[in-house]
mmCIF file of C-alpha atoms and ligand atoms in Angstrom:
data_model
loop_
_atom_site.group_PDB
_atom_site.id
_atom_site.type_symbol
_atom_site.label_atom_id
_atom_site.label_comp_id
_atom_site.label_asym_id
_atom_site.label_seq_id
_atom_site.Cartn_x
_atom_site.Cartn_y
_atom_site.Cartn_z
ATOM 1 C CA UNK A 126 -15.489 -16.912 43.987
ATOM 2 C CA UNK A 127 -11.875 -17.598 45.027
ATOM 3 C CA UNK A 128 -11.658 -20.368 42.434
ATOM 4 C CA UNK A 129 -12.879 -18.032 39.711
ATOM 5 C CA UNK A 130 -10.390 -15.292 40.669
ATOM 6 C CA UNK A 131 -7.464 -17.727 40.675
ATOM 7 C CA UNK A 132 -8.412 -19.276 37.320
ATOM 8 C CA UNK A 133 -8.953 -15.813 35.761
ATOM 9 C CA UNK A 134 -5.660 -14.410 37.004
ATOM 10 C CA UNK A 135 -3.745 -17.436 35.705
ATOM 11 C CA UNK A 136 -5.450 -17.020 32.312
ATOM 12 C CA UNK A 137 -4.594 -13.294 32.292
ATOM 13 C CA UNK A 138 -0.916 -13.962 32.980
ATOM 14 C CA UNK A 139 -0.774 -16.702 30.323
ATOM 15 C CA UNK A 140 -2.684 -14.635 27.718
ATOM 16 C CA UNK A 141 -0.503 -11.562 28.203
ATOM 17 C CA UNK A 142 2.687 -13.622 28.071
ATOM 18 C CA UNK A 143 1.565 -15.290 24.829
ATOM 19 C CA UNK A 144 0.594 -11.976 23.221
ATOM 20 C CA UNK A 145 3.965 -10.436 24.086
ATOM 21 C CA UNK A 146 5.985 -13.457 22.980
ATOM 22 C CA UNK A 147 4.552 -13.427 19.450
ATOM 23 C CA UNK A 148 6.772 -11.706 16.889
ATOM 24 C CA UNK A 149 4.016 -9.634 15.284
ATOM 25 C CA UNK A 150 5.988 -7.436 12.921
ATOM 26 C CA UNK A 151 8.602 -7.699 10.165
ATOM 27 C CA UNK A 152 12.082 -6.147 10.422
ATOM 28 C CA UNK A 153 12.254 -2.594 11.691
ATOM 29 C CA UNK A 154 13.544 -0.284 8.987
ATOM 30 C CA UNK A 155 12.581 3.219 10.070
ATOM 31 C CA UNK A 156 13.147 5.403 13.110
ATOM 32 C CA UNK A 157 9.419 5.256 13.902
ATOM 33 C CA UNK A 158 9.345 1.455 14.079
ATOM 34 C CA UNK A 159 10.685 1.198 17.630
ATOM 35 C CA UNK A 160 8.074 3.579 19.046
ATOM 36 C CA UNK A 161 5.238 1.981 17.123
ATOM 37 C CA UNK A 162 6.195 -1.534 18.204
ATOM 38 C CA UNK A 163 6.437 -0.333 21.817
ATOM 39 C CA UNK A 164 2.991 1.245 21.491
ATOM 40 C CA UNK A 165 1.686 -2.089 20.227
ATOM 41 C CA UNK A 166 3.103 -3.862 23.298
ATOM 42 C CA UNK A 167 1.452 -1.286 25.575
ATOM 43 C CA UNK A 168 -1.824 -1.899 23.741
ATOM 44 C CA UNK A 169 -1.422 -5.652 24.230
ATOM 45 C CA UNK A 170 -0.698 -5.246 27.955
ATOM 46 C CA UNK A 171 -3.772 -3.035 28.331
ATOM 47 C CA UNK A 172 -6.263 -5.000 26.252
ATOM 48 C CA UNK A 173 -5.368 -8.702 26.443
ATOM 49 C CA UNK A 174 -5.965 -8.936 30.244
ATOM 50 C CA UNK A 175 -9.388 -7.283 29.868
ATOM 51 C CA UNK A 176 -10.401 -9.697 27.121
ATOM 52 C CA UNK A 177 -9.025 -12.764 28.906
ATOM 53 C CA UNK A 178 -10.554 -11.727 32.249
ATOM 54 C CA UNK A 179 -14.021 -11.193 30.792
ATOM 55 C CA UNK A 180 -13.890 -14.427 28.796
ATOM 56 C CA UNK A 181 -12.557 -16.579 31.637
ATOM 57 C CA UNK A 182 -15.161 -15.239 34.113
ATOM 58 C CA UNK A 183 -17.886 -15.890 31.538
ATOM 59 C CA UNK A 184 -16.687 -19.420 30.729
ATOM 60 C CA UNK A 185 -16.093 -20.245 34.407
ATOM 61 C CA UNK A 186 -19.639 -19.082 35.251
ATOM 62 C CA UNK A 187 -21.212 -21.081 32.448
ATOM 63 C CA UNK A 188 -19.450 -24.246 33.584
ATOM 64 C CA UNK A 189 -19.617 -23.919 37.387
ATOM 65 C CA UNK A 190 -22.878 -22.025 37.972
ATOM 66 C CA UNK A 191 -24.935 -23.954 35.419
ATOM 67 C CA UNK A 192 -28.541 -24.556 36.622
ATOM 68 C CA UNK A 193 -29.378 -28.141 37.521
ATOM 69 C CA UNK A 194 -31.640 -29.892 34.976
ATOM 70 C CA UNK A 195 -35.284 -29.227 35.963
ATOM 71 C CA UNK A 196 -34.402 -26.185 38.104
ATOM 72 C CA UNK A 197 -36.802 -23.492 36.844
ATOM 73 C CA UNK A 198 -36.490 -21.081 39.802
ATOM 74 C CA UNK A 199 -35.541 -17.410 39.270
ATOM 75 C CA UNK A 200 -32.160 -15.973 40.171
ATOM 76 C CA UNK A 201 -31.658 -13.605 43.118
ATOM 77 C CA UNK A 202 -33.112 -10.098 42.441
ATOM 78 C CA UNK A 203 -30.144 -7.735 42.060
ATOM 79 C CA UNK A 204 -30.701 -3.990 41.522
ATOM 80 C CA UNK A 205 -27.277 -2.659 40.631
ATOM 81 C CA UNK A 206 -24.147 -2.214 42.702
ATOM 82 C CA UNK A 207 -22.914 1.374 42.852
ATOM 83 C CA UNK A 208 -19.387 0.512 44.000
ATOM 84 C CA UNK A 209 -18.914 -2.045 41.241
ATOM 85 C CA UNK A 210 -20.274 0.329 38.618
ATOM 86 C CA UNK A 211 -17.895 3.122 39.651
ATOM 87 C CA UNK A 212 -14.988 0.675 39.444
ATOM 88 C CA UNK A 213 -15.869 -0.684 36.010
ATOM 89 C CA UNK A 214 -16.311 2.790 34.550
ATOM 90 C CA UNK A 215 -13.240 4.345 36.157
ATOM 91 C CA UNK A 216 -10.699 1.639 35.296
ATOM 92 C CA UNK A 217 -11.472 1.518 31.544
ATOM 93 C CA UNK A 218 -11.600 5.337 31.469
ATOM 94 C CA UNK A 219 -8.092 5.557 32.910
ATOM 95 C CA UNK A 220 -6.803 2.831 30.573
ATOM 96 C CA UNK A 221 -8.245 4.424 27.443
ATOM 97 C CA UNK A 222 -6.927 7.854 28.478
ATOM 98 C CA UNK A 223 -3.410 6.489 28.993
ATOM 99 C CA UNK A 224 -3.537 4.726 25.605
ATOM 100 C CA UNK A 225 -4.781 7.881 23.872
ATOM 101 C CA UNK A 226 -2.063 9.994 25.490
ATOM 102 C CA UNK A 227 0.748 7.596 24.617
ATOM 103 C CA UNK A 228 -0.580 7.305 21.043
ATOM 104 C CA UNK A 229 -0.649 11.072 20.740
ATOM 105 C CA UNK A 230 2.913 11.438 22.042
ATOM 106 C CA UNK A 231 4.238 8.836 19.596
ATOM 107 C CA UNK A 232 2.308 10.284 16.640
ATOM 108 C CA UNK A 233 3.490 13.802 17.419
ATOM 109 C CA UNK A 234 7.066 12.577 17.561
ATOM 110 C CA UNK A 235 6.819 10.684 14.278
ATOM 111 C CA UNK A 236 5.149 13.500 12.349
ATOM 112 C CA UNK A 237 7.604 16.192 13.427
ATOM 113 C CA UNK A 238 9.150 18.066 10.518
ATOM 114 C CA UNK A 239 12.783 17.131 10.066
ATOM 115 C CA UNK A 240 15.398 19.744 9.227
ATOM 116 C CA UNK A 241 17.044 18.034 6.262
ATOM 117 C CA UNK A 242 14.106 16.164 4.801
ATOM 118 C CA UNK A 243 13.605 15.521 1.126
ATOM 119 C CA UNK A 244 10.352 15.226 -0.806
ATOM 120 C CA UNK A 245 9.287 12.160 -2.758
ATOM 121 C CA UNK A 246 6.028 12.283 -4.689
ATOM 122 C CA UNK A 247 4.092 9.032 -4.755
ATOM 123 C CA UNK A 248 1.402 8.513 -7.370
ATOM 124 C CA UNK A 249 -0.965 5.566 -7.214
ATOM 125 C CA UNK A 250 -3.092 4.266 -10.027
ATOM 126 C CA UNK A 251 -4.722 0.937 -10.751
ATOM 127 C CA UNK A 252 -2.478 -1.069 -10.252
ATOM 128 C CA UNK A 253 0.915 0.507 -9.899
ATOM 129 C CA UNK A 254 2.948 3.027 -7.912
ATOM 130 C CA UNK A 255 5.098 5.733 -9.445
ATOM 131 C CA UNK A 256 7.685 7.789 -7.608
ATOM 132 C CA UNK A 257 9.277 11.061 -8.526
ATOM 133 C CA UNK A 258 11.894 13.178 -6.872
ATOM 134 C CA UNK A 259 10.936 16.830 -7.491
ATOM 135 C CA UNK A 260 14.044 18.208 -5.754
ATOM 136 C CA UNK A 261 16.365 16.127 -7.883
ATOM 137 C CA UNK A 262 15.831 17.061 -11.489
ATOM 138 C CA UNK A 263 12.350 15.529 -11.554
ATOM 139 C CA UNK A 264 13.667 11.984 -11.628
ATOM 140 C CA UNK A 265 10.864 9.442 -12.125
ATOM 141 C CA UNK A 266 11.045 5.832 -11.089
ATOM 142 C CA UNK A 267 9.008 2.660 -10.721
ATOM 143 C CA UNK A 268 11.191 1.613 -7.839
ATOM 144 C CA UNK A 269 11.299 3.565 -4.588
ATOM 145 C CA UNK A 270 14.932 4.250 -3.775
ATOM 146 C CA UNK A 271 15.790 6.013 -0.507
ATOM 147 C CA UNK A 272 18.951 7.011 1.301
ATOM 148 C CA UNK A 273 19.510 5.530 4.752
ATOM 149 C CA UNK A 274 19.038 8.014 7.624
ATOM 150 C CA UNK A 275 17.684 10.714 5.316
ATOM 151 C CA UNK A 276 14.200 11.857 6.408
ATOM 152 C CA UNK A 277 11.639 11.741 3.611
ATOM 153 C CA UNK A 278 8.325 13.468 3.270
ATOM 154 C CA UNK A 279 6.087 11.422 0.993
ATOM 155 C CA UNK A 280 3.375 13.379 -0.791
ATOM 156 C CA UNK A 281 0.891 10.796 -1.863
ATOM 157 C CA UNK A 282 -1.621 11.265 -4.679
ATOM 158 C CA UNK A 283 -3.895 9.044 -6.694
ATOM 159 C CA UNK A 284 -4.927 9.114 -10.323
ATOM 160 C CA UNK A 285 -8.135 7.207 -9.787
ATOM 161 C CA UNK A 286 -9.377 5.934 -6.453
ATOM 162 C CA UNK A 287 -8.529 5.027 -2.867
ATOM 163 C CA UNK A 288 -5.332 3.048 -2.475
ATOM 164 C CA UNK A 289 -3.142 2.811 0.593
ATOM 165 C CA UNK A 290 0.601 3.378 0.651
ATOM 166 C CA UNK A 291 2.347 1.030 3.034
ATOM 167 C CA UNK A 292 5.863 -0.271 3.566
ATOM 168 C CA UNK A 293 5.420 -2.720 6.454
ATOM 169 C CA UNK A 294 9.059 -2.400 7.569
ATOM 170 C CA UNK A 295 8.617 1.391 7.945
ATOM 171 C CA UNK A 296 5.362 0.734 9.870
ATOM 172 C CA UNK A 297 3.657 3.903 8.582
ATOM 173 C CA UNK A 298 0.760 3.864 6.193
ATOM 174 C CA UNK A 299 -1.443 6.438 4.513
ATOM 175 C CA UNK A 300 -4.457 6.308 2.221
ATOM 176 C CA UNK A 301 -4.415 7.934 -1.190
ATOM 177 C CA UNK A 302 -7.486 10.097 -1.600
ATOM 178 C CA UNK A 303 -8.733 11.394 -4.962
ATOM 179 C CA UNK A 304 -8.290 15.166 -5.124
ATOM 180 C CA UNK A 305 -6.057 15.312 -2.054
ATOM 181 C CA UNK A 306 -2.373 15.101 -1.264
ATOM 182 C CA UNK A 307 -1.744 13.070 1.876
ATOM 183 C CA UNK A 308 1.607 13.372 3.590
ATOM 184 C CA UNK A 309 3.643 10.986 5.641
ATOM 185 C CA UNK A 310 7.167 11.298 7.053
ATOM 186 C CA UNK A 311 9.593 8.416 7.292
ATOM 187 C CA UNK A 312 13.274 8.160 8.126
ATOM 188 C CA UNK A 313 14.557 4.818 6.852
ATOM 189 C CA UNK A 314 17.363 3.549 9.061
ATOM 190 C CA UNK A 315 18.213 0.154 7.651
ATOM 191 C CA UNK A 316 19.788 -0.710 4.324
ATOM 192 C CA UNK A 317 17.788 -3.365 2.529
ATOM 193 C CA UNK A 318 15.116 -4.322 0.038
ATOM 194 C CA UNK A 319 11.476 -4.060 0.989
ATOM 195 C CA UNK A 320 8.105 -3.712 -0.731
ATOM 196 C CA UNK A 321 5.439 -1.049 -1.087
ATOM 197 C CA UNK A 322 2.098 -2.735 -0.618
ATOM 198 C CA UNK A 323 -1.355 -1.379 -1.453
ATOM 199 C CA UNK A 324 -3.648 -2.061 1.499
ATOM 200 C CA UNK A 325 -6.927 -0.717 0.205
ATOM 201 C CA UNK A 326 -9.035 -3.045 -1.916
ATOM 202 C CA UNK A 327 -8.854 -1.185 -5.225
ATOM 203 C CA UNK A 328 -9.923 -3.692 -7.860
ATOM 204 C CA UNK A 329 -8.906 -6.860 -9.594
ATOM 205 C CA UNK A 330 -5.180 -6.108 -9.502
ATOM 206 C CA UNK A 331 -5.109 -4.979 -5.853
ATOM 207 C CA UNK A 332 -3.083 -7.980 -4.705
ATOM 208 C CA UNK A 333 -0.435 -7.358 -7.344
ATOM 209 C CA UNK A 334 -0.055 -3.672 -6.531
ATOM 210 C CA UNK A 335 3.384 -4.124 -5.008
ATOM 211 C CA UNK A 336 6.674 -2.571 -5.943
ATOM 212 C CA UNK A 337 10.268 -2.636 -4.801
ATOM 213 C CA UNK A 338 11.706 -0.348 -2.166
ATOM 214 C CA UNK A 339 15.464 -0.106 -1.855
ATOM 215 C CA UNK A 340 17.166 1.676 1.024
ATOM 216 C CA UNK A 341 20.808 2.358 0.200
ATOM 217 C CA UNK A 342 23.682 4.467 1.553
ATOM 218 C CA UNK A 343 23.721 8.185 0.740
ATOM 219 C CA UNK A 344 26.590 7.656 -1.762
ATOM 220 C CA UNK A 345 24.736 4.882 -3.574
ATOM 221 C CA UNK A 346 21.616 7.013 -3.584
ATOM 222 C CA UNK A 347 23.452 9.959 -5.159
ATOM 223 C CA UNK A 348 24.957 7.657 -7.771
ATOM 224 C CA UNK A 349 21.508 6.213 -8.564
ATOM 225 C CA UNK A 350 20.031 9.719 -8.858
ATOM 226 C CA UNK A 351 22.634 10.976 -11.299
ATOM 227 C CA UNK A 352 22.289 7.786 -13.321
ATOM 228 C CA UNK A 353 18.501 8.292 -13.458
ATOM 229 C CA UNK A 354 18.915 11.953 -14.374
ATOM 230 C CA UNK A 355 21.158 10.985 -17.275
ATOM 231 C CA UNK A 356 18.601 8.423 -18.419
ATOM 232 C CA UNK A 357 15.814 10.992 -18.121
ATOM 233 C CA UNK A 358 17.743 13.416 -20.325
ATOM 234 C CA UNK A 359 18.413 10.603 -22.743
ATOM 235 C CA UNK A 360 14.686 9.873 -22.856
ATOM 236 C CA UNK A 361 13.846 13.491 -23.586
ATOM 237 C CA UNK A 362 16.495 13.679 -26.281
ATOM 238 C CA UNK A 363 15.265 10.490 -27.882
ATOM 239 C CA UNK A 364 11.651 11.658 -27.697
ATOM 240 C CA UNK A 365 12.654 14.869 -29.431
ATOM 241 C CA UNK A 366 14.895 13.017 -31.845
ATOM 242 C CA UNK A 367 12.272 10.436 -32.648
ATOM 243 C CA UNK A 368 13.555 7.236 -31.043
ATOM 244 C CA UNK A 369 9.985 5.910 -30.979
ATOM 245 C CA UNK A 370 10.724 2.460 -29.686
ATOM 246 C CA UNK A 371 12.417 3.450 -26.446
ATOM 247 C CA UNK A 372 9.919 6.274 -25.838
ATOM 248 C CA UNK A 373 6.994 3.898 -26.415
ATOM 249 C CA UNK A 374 8.530 1.372 -24.073
ATOM 250 C CA UNK A 375 9.025 4.098 -21.457
ATOM 251 C CA UNK A 376 5.325 5.045 -21.643
ATOM 252 C CA UNK A 377 4.383 1.363 -21.419
ATOM 253 C CA UNK A 378 6.461 0.664 -18.320
ATOM 254 C CA UNK A 379 6.199 4.017 -16.512
ATOM 255 C CA UNK A 380 2.586 4.989 -17.084
ATOM 256 C CA UNK A 381 0.945 1.872 -15.759
ATOM 257 C CA UNK A 382 0.383 -0.450 -18.762
ATOM 258 C CA UNK A 383 3.039 -2.917 -17.630
ATOM 259 C CA UNK A 384 1.408 -3.456 -14.260
ATOM 260 C CA UNK A 385 -1.517 -5.251 -15.919
ATOM 261 C CA UNK A 386 -0.449 -6.428 -19.402
ATOM 262 C CA UNK A 387 2.255 -8.921 -20.218
ATOM 263 C CA UNK A 388 4.617 -7.985 -23.040
ATOM 264 C CA UNK A 389 7.843 -9.852 -23.670
ATOM 265 C CA UNK A 390 9.691 -6.836 -25.092
ATOM 266 C CA UNK A 391 9.053 -4.816 -21.914
ATOM 267 C CA UNK A 392 9.695 -7.845 -19.652
ATOM 268 C CA UNK A 393 6.309 -7.482 -18.010
ATOM 269 C CA UNK A 394 4.427 -10.626 -17.031
ATOM 270 C CA UNK A 395 1.259 -9.481 -15.285
ATOM 271 C CA UNK A 396 -1.959 -11.310 -16.114
ATOM 272 C CA UNK A 397 -4.601 -8.843 -14.959
ATOM 273 C CA UNK A 398 -5.317 -7.656 -18.485
ATOM 274 C CA UNK A 399 -4.902 -9.494 -21.780
ATOM 275 C CA UNK A 400 -1.321 -10.248 -22.847
ATOM 276 C CA UNK A 401 -0.114 -8.064 -25.700
ATOM 277 C CA UNK A 402 2.440 -10.277 -27.420
ATOM 278 C CA UNK A 403 0.043 -11.008 -30.261
ATOM 279 C CA UNK A 404 -1.578 -7.582 -30.274
ATOM 280 C CA UNK A 405 -0.709 -6.688 -33.855
ATOM 281 C CA UNK A 406 -2.442 -9.853 -35.143
ATOM 282 C CA UNK A 407 -5.529 -9.114 -33.044
ATOM 283 C CA UNK A 408 -5.495 -5.470 -34.133
ATOM 284 C CA UNK A 409 -5.297 -6.443 -37.805
ATOM 285 C CA UNK A 410 -8.108 -8.981 -37.484
ATOM 286 C CA UNK A 411 -10.408 -6.858 -35.286
ATOM 287 C CA UNK A 412 -9.592 -3.649 -37.155
ATOM 288 C CA UNK A 413 -10.605 -5.264 -40.448
ATOM 289 C CA UNK A 414 -13.920 -6.280 -38.892
ATOM 290 C CA UNK A 415 -14.566 -2.704 -37.746
ATOM 291 C CA UNK A 416 -13.126 -0.919 -40.749
ATOM 292 C CA UNK A 417 -10.177 0.435 -38.754
ATOM 293 C CA UNK A 418 -6.440 0.274 -39.347
ATOM 294 C CA UNK A 419 -4.559 -1.722 -36.694
ATOM 295 C CA UNK A 420 -3.282 1.552 -35.180
ATOM 296 C CA UNK A 421 -6.803 2.997 -35.041
ATOM 297 C CA UNK A 422 -8.018 -0.170 -33.347
ATOM 298 C CA UNK A 423 -5.292 -0.074 -30.662
ATOM 299 C CA UNK A 424 -5.844 3.644 -30.065
ATOM 300 C CA UNK A 425 -9.588 3.076 -29.625
ATOM 301 C CA UNK A 426 -8.940 0.163 -27.274
ATOM 302 C CA UNK A 427 -6.739 2.370 -25.072
ATOM 303 C CA UNK A 428 -9.263 5.222 -25.052
ATOM 304 C CA UNK A 429 -12.314 3.041 -24.444
ATOM 305 C CA UNK A 430 -11.167 -0.370 -23.244
ATOM 306 C CA UNK A 431 -14.643 -1.643 -22.407
ATOM 307 C CA UNK A 432 -15.587 -1.418 -26.093
ATOM 308 C CA UNK A 433 -12.787 -3.783 -27.065
ATOM 309 C CA UNK A 434 -12.995 -6.508 -24.440
ATOM 310 C CA UNK A 435 -11.405 -9.802 -25.300
ATOM 311 C CA UNK A 436 -12.532 -13.154 -24.018
ATOM 312 C CA UNK A 437 -11.931 -13.846 -20.296
ATOM 313 C CA UNK A 438 -11.640 -10.172 -19.321
ATOM 314 C CA UNK A 439 -14.286 -8.016 -17.688
ATOM 315 C CA UNK A 440 -15.452 -4.467 -18.233
ATOM 316 C CA UNK A 441 -14.534 -1.801 -15.700
ATOM 317 C CA UNK A 442 -11.111 -3.185 -14.848
ATOM 318 C CA UNK A 443 -8.912 -1.075 -17.091
ATOM 319 C CA UNK A 444 -9.109 2.663 -16.308
ATOM 320 C CA UNK A 445 -10.937 4.584 -19.012
ATOM 321 C CA UNK A 446 -9.042 7.836 -18.699
ATOM 322 C CA UNK A 447 -5.745 7.041 -20.394
ATOM 323 C CA UNK A 448 -6.644 9.467 -23.149
ATOM 324 C CA UNK A 449 -6.567 12.214 -20.500
ATOM 325 C CA UNK A 450 -3.548 10.932 -18.626
ATOM 326 C CA UNK A 451 -1.318 10.584 -21.670
ATOM 327 C CA UNK A 452 -0.628 13.235 -24.292
ATOM 328 C CA UNK A 453 -1.723 12.470 -27.885
ATOM 329 C CA UNK A 454 1.963 12.173 -28.822
ATOM 330 C CA UNK A 455 2.532 9.666 -26.025
ATOM 331 C CA UNK A 456 -0.425 7.577 -27.158
ATOM 332 C CA UNK A 457 0.910 7.669 -30.727
ATOM 333 C CA UNK A 458 4.325 6.424 -29.722
ATOM 334 C CA UNK A 459 2.759 3.830 -27.443
ATOM 335 C CA UNK A 460 0.550 2.482 -30.235
ATOM 336 C CA UNK A 461 3.468 2.338 -32.687
ATOM 337 C CA UNK A 462 5.640 0.657 -30.100
ATOM 338 C CA UNK A 463 2.998 -1.969 -29.254
ATOM 339 C CA UNK A 464 2.404 -2.808 -32.892
ATOM 340 C CA UNK A 465 6.129 -3.004 -33.631
ATOM 341 C CA UNK A 466 6.977 -5.449 -30.849
ATOM 342 C CA UNK A 467 3.988 -7.771 -31.093
ATOM 343 C CA UNK A 468 2.684 -10.247 -33.593
ATOM 344 C CA UNK A 469 3.992 -13.157 -35.609
ATOM 345 C CA UNK A 470 7.608 -14.052 -35.136
ATOM 346 C CA UNK A 471 7.999 -11.793 -32.098
HETATM 347 CU CU1 LIG B 89 -4.326 -0.149 -5.008
HETATM 348 CU CU2 LIG B 89 -5.211 -1.924 -3.687
#
């Protein structure tokens, strides 16, 4: 018995020390990170000893108390041990209660509404994130730009299915749920470049559903915002004035096409869907076969992608609701844009 206790205690000390010495997490870049990392250490201190103790007692018993070969006698008849049972119920109960309480305190602290917070809308769709800043002239962006030390409330939506919004350096994570807006509060406190990662298996492009996060100073953030606002106004003016090419390119890059299709003109290189650099040739050839003009073919392929599958690509990957998501005018400009930048000599 003494031998087993000594071996177990040594294993507990070693196991706990190892678990605490491992650098589990990336850089801390939000005010919540400290608390969450501390909570993790508490969890390690509470759970590693239990695991190591149980395992070392079990292994010790298997090795030391093994029955001799040929020994077929029964073990001693034991009918419970009240003292032992009270101990092994009470200790875990206390441990779990302490963990629950500390988790609750940290969560409450993190989710507290901040006085000067700003709202950023996050929209997920297979397989891209979009961000807009409703309090700042409705600026839209494919990159998440945040000001250091400025609390943000993310309102997270999805266009199609479950995704999960996660910036590992901020530590906090929330699922996107169809038909719901989930909220999460973060105060970034370190200038730097990070990544939004989708952590819910959402289809073929799940692993590529990553986008840049940039935390900058308040001045840089303001400068970025006004630059984006100017661009946004430029976009609207050009849409009204008929600059089809830049409007079509905007739809392509901002409404999700670029996250799956490669197209040299839009500098996208994703390989989830077919590349579109020779689209106008394909559209001419396939359209002729189906009695459609190239534009009709491309429009039909956007509206019902599974009807126009090309070799090496499977049905059910491209969302089938782009006709609802985009306005008819947007689809028109997109089709014209795609046909104008693809094909021979491009
Ligand atoms: Cu979106 Cu995984």
